[in-house]
């Protein structure tokens, strides 16, 4: 069964520091990778997507992909209290085209 | 107006009752999905539909059924609700995969269902 693994946390990071969230996946052929942010009781919202090996930056967010190691990460620079949320890693599955979600990592930014 | 809407937003019902959750979208997407979310278990796929005539079971379809009435509408039914179906339910949509499109999913606001 194809899986996406994340540390459940909570991950506590001081305000202004860099938060690093990690994800591994089992489907070696996957080509599309996503990070969603979900506030408590709200729906997930896409914050980053990445298709190619390397880094992709968007404002304070950087997604990193290493297909050889089947590893994708999200860095949040200058962390703010509003970044406190659950972050879901998602991977598009080869063959059936479904998106498989990890269980999420809870991030808590300490003021 | 929201691109993906769900009704109702909250529902409390009793064991054995039939419940329908509705999802509508104005994004023009072909693909629609139903998920449930439980604490500690993440998002689990119930059913998905890649077009009006295509319906597929997800990982936890037992006890659920769906209807794709139109490209924009996808309904989830619990034929005889049971307490362990208490959860937060999300509808999502995505585009048909094509060059240049971001092949991700867009979620509705969710329906909180409680089965007593």
PDB file of C-alpha atoms in Angstrom:
ATOM      1  CA  UNK A   1       0.000   0.000   0.000  1.00  0.00           C
ATOM      2  CA  UNK A   2       1.309   3.408  -0.949  1.00  0.00           C
ATOM      3  CA  UNK A   3       2.100   5.534   2.079  1.00  0.00           C
ATOM      4  CA  UNK A   4       3.075   9.046   3.041  1.00  0.00           C
ATOM      5  CA  UNK A   5       4.735   9.374   6.429  1.00  0.00           C
ATOM      6  CA  UNK A   6       5.036  12.444   8.627  1.00  0.00           C
ATOM      7  CA  UNK A   7       6.012  13.006  12.230  1.00  0.00           C
ATOM      8  CA  UNK A   8       2.801  13.882  14.039  1.00  0.00           C
ATOM      9  CA  UNK A   9       4.459  16.417  16.333  1.00  0.00           C
ATOM     10  CA  UNK A  10       3.739  18.736  17.910  1.00  0.00           C
ATOM     11  CA  UNK A  11       6.755  20.595  16.640  1.00  0.00           C
ATOM     12  CA  UNK A  12       7.425  23.695  18.726  1.00  0.00           C
ATOM     13  CA  UNK A  13       9.470  26.494  17.173  1.00  0.00           C
ATOM     14  CA  UNK A  14      10.247  29.959  18.578  1.00  0.00           C
ATOM     15  CA  UNK A  15       8.811  32.924  16.729  1.00  0.00           C
ATOM     16  CA  UNK A  16      11.252  34.154  14.106  1.00  0.00           C
ATOM     17  CA  UNK A  17      13.065  30.831  13.778  1.00  0.00           C
ATOM     18  CA  UNK A  18      12.973  28.345  10.877  1.00  0.00           C
ATOM     19  CA  UNK A  19      10.432  25.534  11.071  1.00  0.00           C
ATOM     20  CA  UNK A  20      11.387  22.349   9.221  1.00  0.00           C
ATOM     21  CA  UNK A  21       8.722  19.796   8.340  1.00  0.00           C
ATOM     22  CA  UNK A  22       9.570  16.457   6.793  1.00  0.00           C
ATOM     23  CA  UNK A  23       7.781  13.798   4.780  1.00  0.00           C
ATOM     24  CA  UNK A  24       8.709  10.487   3.200  1.00  0.00           C
ATOM     25  CA  UNK A  25       6.727   8.540   0.611  1.00  0.00           C
ATOM     26  CA  UNK A  26       6.728   4.972  -0.615  1.00  0.00           C
ATOM     27  CA  UNK A  27       5.683   5.315  -4.286  1.00  0.00           C
ATOM     28  CA  UNK A  28       9.008   5.718  -6.082  1.00  0.00           C
ATOM     29  CA  UNK A  29       7.328   6.769  -9.327  1.00  0.00           C
ATOM     30  CA  UNK A  30       5.468   9.747  -7.843  1.00  0.00           C
ATOM     31  CA  UNK A  31       5.938  13.003  -9.724  1.00  0.00           C
ATOM     32  CA  UNK A  32       3.791  15.562  -7.871  1.00  0.00           C
ATOM     33  CA  UNK A  33       4.162  16.683  -4.281  1.00  0.00           C
ATOM     34  CA  UNK A  34       2.137  19.127  -2.233  1.00  0.00           C
ATOM     35  CA  UNK A  35       2.086  20.823   1.140  1.00  0.00           C
ATOM     36  CA  UNK A  36      -1.228  21.876   2.666  1.00  0.00           C
ATOM     37  CA  UNK A  37      -1.845  23.916   5.790  1.00  0.00           C
ATOM     38  CA  UNK A  38      -4.880  23.157   7.921  1.00  0.00           C
ATOM     39  CA  UNK A  39      -6.077  25.252  10.825  1.00  0.00           C
ATOM     40  CA  UNK A  40      -8.127  23.487  13.468  1.00  0.00           C
ATOM     41  CA  UNK A  41     -11.657  22.773  12.228  1.00  0.00           C
ATOM     42  CA  UNK A  42     -10.930  24.281   8.806  1.00  0.00           C
ATOM     43  CA  UNK A  43     -10.279  22.773   5.407  1.00  0.00           C
ATOM     44  CA  UNK A  44      -6.784  22.130   4.043  1.00  0.00           C
ATOM     45  CA  UNK A  45      -5.369  24.860   1.816  1.00  0.00           C
ATOM     46  CA  UNK A  46      -2.533  24.424  -0.641  1.00  0.00           C
ATOM     47  CA  UNK A  47       0.598  26.385   0.205  1.00  0.00           C
ATOM     48  CA  UNK A  48       3.271  24.783  -1.992  1.00  0.00           C
ATOM     49  CA  UNK A  49       3.649  22.266  -4.781  1.00  0.00           C
ATOM     50  CA  UNK A  50       6.848  20.868  -6.258  1.00  0.00           C
ATOM     51  CA  UNK A  51       7.485  18.570  -9.194  1.00  0.00           C
ATOM     52  CA  UNK A  52      11.278  18.655  -9.694  1.00  0.00           C
ATOM     53  CA  UNK A  53      14.221  17.719  -7.524  1.00  0.00           C
ATOM     54  CA  UNK A  54      15.720  20.601  -5.595  1.00  0.00           C
ATOM     55  CA  UNK A  55      14.306  23.642  -3.874  1.00  0.00           C
ATOM     56  CA  UNK A  56      11.309  25.792  -4.689  1.00  0.00           C
ATOM     57  CA  UNK A  57      10.809  29.068  -2.842  1.00  0.00           C
ATOM     58  CA  UNK A  58       7.656  31.108  -2.380  1.00  0.00           C
ATOM     59  CA  UNK A  59       7.917  33.944   0.097  1.00  0.00           C
ATOM     60  CA  UNK A  60       8.784  32.537   3.520  1.00  0.00           C
ATOM     61  CA  UNK A  61       8.157  28.974   2.335  1.00  0.00           C
ATOM     62  CA  UNK A  62      10.645  26.629   0.664  1.00  0.00           C
ATOM     63  CA  UNK A  63       9.767  23.136  -0.505  1.00  0.00           C
ATOM     64  CA  UNK A  64      12.602  20.674  -1.007  1.00  0.00           C
ATOM     65  CA  UNK A  65      12.349  17.455  -3.002  1.00  0.00           C
ATOM     66  CA  UNK A  66      14.756  14.530  -3.215  1.00  0.00           C
ATOM     67  CA  UNK A  67      13.234  11.794  -5.360  1.00  0.00           C
ATOM     68  CA  UNK A  68      16.196   9.442  -4.901  1.00  0.00           C
ATOM     69  CA  UNK A  69      15.630   9.471  -1.144  1.00  0.00           C
ATOM     70  CA  UNK A  70      11.811   9.708  -1.523  1.00  0.00           C
ATOM     71  CA  UNK A  71      11.831  12.699   0.748  1.00  0.00           C
ATOM     72  CA  UNK A  72      10.090  16.054   0.637  1.00  0.00           C
ATOM     73  CA  UNK A  73      10.341  18.845   3.171  1.00  0.00           C
ATOM     74  CA  UNK A  74       8.904  22.273   3.900  1.00  0.00           C
ATOM     75  CA  UNK A  75      10.874  25.079   5.485  1.00  0.00           C
ATOM     76  CA  UNK A  76       9.121  28.090   6.973  1.00  0.00           C
ATOM     77  CA  UNK A  77      11.427  31.041   7.579  1.00  0.00           C
ATOM     78  CA  UNK A  78      10.750  33.806  10.113  1.00  0.00           C
ATOM     79  CA  UNK A  79       8.017  31.709  11.723  1.00  0.00           C
ATOM     80  CA  UNK A  80       4.967  33.619  12.920  1.00  0.00           C
ATOM     81  CA  UNK A  81       2.279  32.633  15.449  1.00  0.00           C
ATOM     82  CA  UNK A  82      -0.157  32.531  12.506  1.00  0.00           C
ATOM     83  CA  UNK A  83       1.880  29.638  11.082  1.00  0.00           C
ATOM     84  CA  UNK A  84       0.670  27.458  13.967  1.00  0.00           C
ATOM     85  CA  UNK A  85      -1.381  24.780  12.205  1.00  0.00           C
ATOM     86  CA  UNK A  86      -1.238  21.201  10.986  1.00  0.00           C
ATOM     87  CA  UNK A  87       0.783  20.712   7.804  1.00  0.00           C
ATOM     88  CA  UNK A  88      -0.217  17.908   5.470  1.00  0.00           C
ATOM     89  CA  UNK A  89       2.172  16.398   2.964  1.00  0.00           C
ATOM     90  CA  UNK A  90       0.479  14.931  -0.108  1.00  0.00           C
ATOM     91  CA  UNK A  91       1.787  12.868  -3.014  1.00  0.00           C
ATOM     92  CA  UNK A  92       0.103  12.007  -6.293  1.00  0.00           C
ATOM     93  CA  UNK A  93       0.056   8.248  -6.714  1.00  0.00           C
ATOM     94  CA  UNK A  94       1.213   6.687  -9.962  1.00  0.00           C
ATOM     95  CA  UNK A  95      -1.225   4.444 -11.785  1.00  0.00           C
ATOM     96  CA  UNK A  96      -4.533   5.448 -10.202  1.00  0.00           C
ATOM     97  CA  UNK A  97      -3.803   9.184 -10.083  1.00  0.00           C
ATOM     98  CA  UNK A  98      -5.100   9.654  -6.551  1.00  0.00           C
ATOM     99  CA  UNK A  99      -3.521  12.004  -4.042  1.00  0.00           C
ATOM    100  CA  UNK A 100      -2.338  10.312  -0.873  1.00  0.00           C
ATOM    101  CA  UNK A 101      -2.125  12.431   2.260  1.00  0.00           C
ATOM    102  CA  UNK A 102       0.114  12.027   5.264  1.00  0.00           C
ATOM    103  CA  UNK A 103      -1.491  12.320   8.680  1.00  0.00           C
ATOM    104  CA  UNK A 104       0.022  15.744   9.208  1.00  0.00           C
ATOM    105  CA  UNK A 105       2.484  17.431  11.532  1.00  0.00           C
ATOM    106  CA  UNK A 106       1.197  19.873  14.144  1.00  0.00           C
ATOM    107  CA  UNK A 107       3.337  22.993  14.265  1.00  0.00           C
ATOM    108  CA  UNK A 108       3.248  25.360  17.218  1.00  0.00           C
ATOM    109  CA  UNK A 109       5.046  28.701  16.988  1.00  0.00           C
ATOM    110  CA  UNK A 110       6.001  29.990  20.417  1.00  0.00           C
ATOM    111  CA  UNK A 111       5.565  33.789  20.819  1.00  0.00           C
TER     112      UNK A 111
ATOM    113  CA  UNK B   1     -18.788  33.076  -3.396  1.00  0.00           C
ATOM    114  CA  UNK B   2     -16.850  29.990  -2.393  1.00  0.00           C
ATOM    115  CA  UNK B   3     -15.704  27.776  -5.258  1.00  0.00           C
ATOM    116  CA  UNK B   4     -16.505  24.533  -3.426  1.00  0.00           C
ATOM    117  CA  UNK B   5     -19.516  24.478  -1.132  1.00  0.00           C
ATOM    118  CA  UNK B   6     -20.814  21.802   1.185  1.00  0.00           C
ATOM    119  CA  UNK B   7     -24.213  21.436   2.812  1.00  0.00           C
ATOM    120  CA  UNK B   8     -24.995  21.064   5.598  1.00  0.00           C
ATOM    121  CA  UNK B   9     -22.027  22.441   7.536  1.00  0.00           C
ATOM    122  CA  UNK B  10     -23.045  20.705  10.727  1.00  0.00           C
ATOM    123  CA  UNK B  11     -25.403  17.814  11.300  1.00  0.00           C
ATOM    124  CA  UNK B  12     -26.392  15.770  14.307  1.00  0.00           C
ATOM    125  CA  UNK B  13     -28.334  12.610  13.622  1.00  0.00           C
ATOM    126  CA  UNK B  14     -29.251   9.313  15.227  1.00  0.00           C
ATOM    127  CA  UNK B  15     -28.057   5.801  14.584  1.00  0.00           C
ATOM    128  CA  UNK B  16     -29.883   4.182  11.677  1.00  0.00           C
ATOM    129  CA  UNK B  17     -30.892   7.391   9.931  1.00  0.00           C
ATOM    130  CA  UNK B  18     -30.106   8.043   6.275  1.00  0.00           C
ATOM    131  CA  UNK B  19     -27.994  11.112   5.717  1.00  0.00           C
ATOM    132  CA  UNK B  20     -26.957  12.915   2.544  1.00  0.00           C
ATOM    133  CA  UNK B  21     -24.079  15.372   2.343  1.00  0.00           C
ATOM    134  CA  UNK B  22     -23.943  17.555  -0.728  1.00  0.00           C
ATOM    135  CA  UNK B  23     -21.074  19.194  -2.549  1.00  0.00           C
ATOM    136  CA  UNK B  24     -21.222  21.750  -5.339  1.00  0.00           C
ATOM    137  CA  UNK B  25     -18.404  23.451  -7.213  1.00  0.00           C
ATOM    138  CA  UNK B  26     -18.091  26.368  -9.590  1.00  0.00           C
ATOM    139  CA  UNK B  27     -14.457  25.711 -10.512  1.00  0.00           C
ATOM    140  CA  UNK B  28     -15.381  23.755 -13.628  1.00  0.00           C
ATOM    141  CA  UNK B  29     -13.299  20.800 -12.483  1.00  0.00           C
ATOM    142  CA  UNK B  30     -13.985  17.302 -13.757  1.00  0.00           C
ATOM    143  CA  UNK B  31     -12.750  15.445 -10.700  1.00  0.00           C
ATOM    144  CA  UNK B  32     -14.444  15.344  -7.326  1.00  0.00           C
ATOM    145  CA  UNK B  33     -13.650  13.532  -4.067  1.00  0.00           C
ATOM    146  CA  UNK B  34     -15.086  12.764  -0.658  1.00  0.00           C
ATOM    147  CA  UNK B  35     -12.825  12.418   2.394  1.00  0.00           C
ATOM    148  CA  UNK B  36     -13.377  11.955   6.063  1.00  0.00           C
ATOM    149  CA  UNK B  37     -11.006  13.225   8.699  1.00  0.00           C
ATOM    150  CA  UNK B  38     -10.668  11.822  12.196  1.00  0.00           C
ATOM    151  CA  UNK B  39      -8.212  12.967  14.865  1.00  0.00           C
ATOM    152  CA  UNK B  40      -4.901  11.156  14.450  1.00  0.00           C
ATOM    153  CA  UNK B  41      -6.007   9.371  11.267  1.00  0.00           C
ATOM    154  CA  UNK B  42      -5.588  12.116   8.714  1.00  0.00           C
ATOM    155  CA  UNK B  43      -7.649  12.410   5.549  1.00  0.00           C
ATOM    156  CA  UNK B  44      -9.062   9.161   4.250  1.00  0.00           C
ATOM    157  CA  UNK B  45     -10.591   8.852   0.797  1.00  0.00           C
ATOM    158  CA  UNK B  46     -14.147   7.521   0.680  1.00  0.00           C
ATOM    159  CA  UNK B  47     -15.104   7.840  -3.008  1.00  0.00           C
ATOM    160  CA  UNK B  48     -13.872   9.740  -6.013  1.00  0.00           C
ATOM    161  CA  UNK B  49     -15.182  10.563  -9.460  1.00  0.00           C
ATOM    162  CA  UNK B  50     -13.072  11.575 -12.460  1.00  0.00           C
ATOM    163  CA  UNK B  51     -16.117  12.500 -14.531  1.00  0.00           C
ATOM    164  CA  UNK B  52     -19.903  12.184 -14.383  1.00  0.00           C
ATOM    165  CA  UNK B  53     -19.891   8.541 -15.519  1.00  0.00           C
ATOM    166  CA  UNK B  54     -16.871   7.477 -13.488  1.00  0.00           C
ATOM    167  CA  UNK B  55     -17.259   6.571  -9.794  1.00  0.00           C
ATOM    168  CA  UNK B  56     -14.562   4.796  -7.800  1.00  0.00           C
ATOM    169  CA  UNK B  57     -14.272   3.478  -4.282  1.00  0.00           C
ATOM    170  CA  UNK B  58     -11.611   4.857  -2.016  1.00  0.00           C
ATOM    171  CA  UNK B  59      -9.974   3.188   0.951  1.00  0.00           C
ATOM    172  CA  UNK B  60     -13.004   3.350   3.292  1.00  0.00           C
ATOM    173  CA  UNK B  61     -16.157   3.117   1.146  1.00  0.00           C
ATOM    174  CA  UNK B  62     -18.085   0.585   3.265  1.00  0.00           C
ATOM    175  CA  UNK B  63     -21.253   2.143   4.666  1.00  0.00           C
ATOM    176  CA  UNK B  64     -21.218   4.994   2.139  1.00  0.00           C
ATOM    177  CA  UNK B  65     -22.566   5.591  -1.348  1.00  0.00           C
ATOM    178  CA  UNK B  66     -22.245   8.487  -3.771  1.00  0.00           C
ATOM    179  CA  UNK B  67     -24.036  10.088  -6.668  1.00  0.00           C
ATOM    180  CA  UNK B  68     -22.509  12.363  -9.305  1.00  0.00           C
ATOM    181  CA  UNK B  69     -25.586  14.215 -10.502  1.00  0.00           C
ATOM    182  CA  UNK B  70     -23.684  16.613 -12.751  1.00  0.00           C
ATOM    183  CA  UNK B  71     -20.165  17.808 -13.327  1.00  0.00           C
ATOM    184  CA  UNK B  72     -20.643  20.330 -10.532  1.00  0.00           C
ATOM    185  CA  UNK B  73     -22.418  18.138  -7.962  1.00  0.00           C
ATOM    186  CA  UNK B  74     -21.260  15.134  -5.970  1.00  0.00           C
ATOM    187  CA  UNK B  75     -23.301  13.776  -3.055  1.00  0.00           C
ATOM    188  CA  UNK B  76     -22.305  11.389  -0.291  1.00  0.00           C
ATOM    189  CA  UNK B  77     -24.914   9.239   1.441  1.00  0.00           C
ATOM    190  CA  UNK B  78     -24.797   7.271   4.661  1.00  0.00           C
ATOM    191  CA  UNK B  79     -27.576   4.742   4.198  1.00  0.00           C
ATOM    192  CA  UNK B  80     -27.809   3.821   7.884  1.00  0.00           C
ATOM    193  CA  UNK B  81     -25.614   6.032  10.014  1.00  0.00           C
ATOM    194  CA  UNK B  82     -23.605   4.564  12.876  1.00  0.00           C
ATOM    195  CA  UNK B  83     -21.669   6.356  15.644  1.00  0.00           C
ATOM    196  CA  UNK B  84     -18.230   5.537  14.221  1.00  0.00           C
ATOM    197  CA  UNK B  85     -19.140   7.597  11.168  1.00  0.00           C
ATOM    198  CA  UNK B  86     -18.922  10.680  13.352  1.00  0.00           C
ATOM    199  CA  UNK B  87     -16.225  12.748  11.661  1.00  0.00           C
ATOM    200  CA  UNK B  88     -15.396  15.838   9.643  1.00  0.00           C
ATOM    201  CA  UNK B  89     -16.214  15.274   5.973  1.00  0.00           C
ATOM    202  CA  UNK B  90     -14.556  17.156   3.147  1.00  0.00           C
ATOM    203  CA  UNK B  91     -15.396  17.412  -0.511  1.00  0.00           C
ATOM    204  CA  UNK B  92     -12.585  18.299  -2.891  1.00  0.00           C
ATOM    205  CA  UNK B  93     -12.167  18.972  -6.601  1.00  0.00           C
ATOM    206  CA  UNK B  94      -9.311  18.911  -9.067  1.00  0.00           C
ATOM    207  CA  UNK B  95      -8.729  19.523 -12.732  1.00  0.00           C
ATOM    208  CA  UNK B  96      -8.206  16.815 -15.272  1.00  0.00           C
ATOM    209  CA  UNK B  97      -4.475  16.354 -15.510  1.00  0.00           C
ATOM    210  CA  UNK B  98      -3.058  18.447 -18.344  1.00  0.00           C
ATOM    211  CA  UNK B  99       0.090  20.327 -19.233  1.00  0.00           C
ATOM    212  CA  UNK B 100       0.417  23.527 -17.266  1.00  0.00           C
ATOM    213  CA  UNK B 101      -2.240  22.746 -14.685  1.00  0.00           C
ATOM    214  CA  UNK B 102      -1.488  22.450 -11.001  1.00  0.00           C
ATOM    215  CA  UNK B 103      -2.750  18.951 -10.380  1.00  0.00           C
ATOM    216  CA  UNK B 104      -3.784  19.487  -6.810  1.00  0.00           C
ATOM    217  CA  UNK B 105      -7.070  19.417  -4.942  1.00  0.00           C
ATOM    218  CA  UNK B 106      -9.236  22.252  -3.674  1.00  0.00           C
ATOM    219  CA  UNK B 107     -11.313  21.586  -0.584  1.00  0.00           C
ATOM    220  CA  UNK B 108     -14.754  22.647   0.550  1.00  0.00           C
ATOM    221  CA  UNK B 109     -15.297  24.018   4.066  1.00  0.00           C
ATOM    222  CA  UNK B 110     -16.264  20.641   5.523  1.00  0.00           C
ATOM    223  CA  UNK B 111     -19.310  19.089   7.167  1.00  0.00           C
ATOM    224  CA  UNK B 112     -19.127  18.124  10.818  1.00  0.00           C
ATOM    225  CA  UNK B 113     -21.316  15.058  11.276  1.00  0.00           C
ATOM    226  CA  UNK B 114     -22.238  13.605  14.649  1.00  0.00           C
ATOM    227  CA  UNK B 115     -24.077  10.295  14.873  1.00  0.00           C
ATOM    228  CA  UNK B 116     -25.610   9.619  18.278  1.00  0.00           C
TER     229      UNK B 116
END
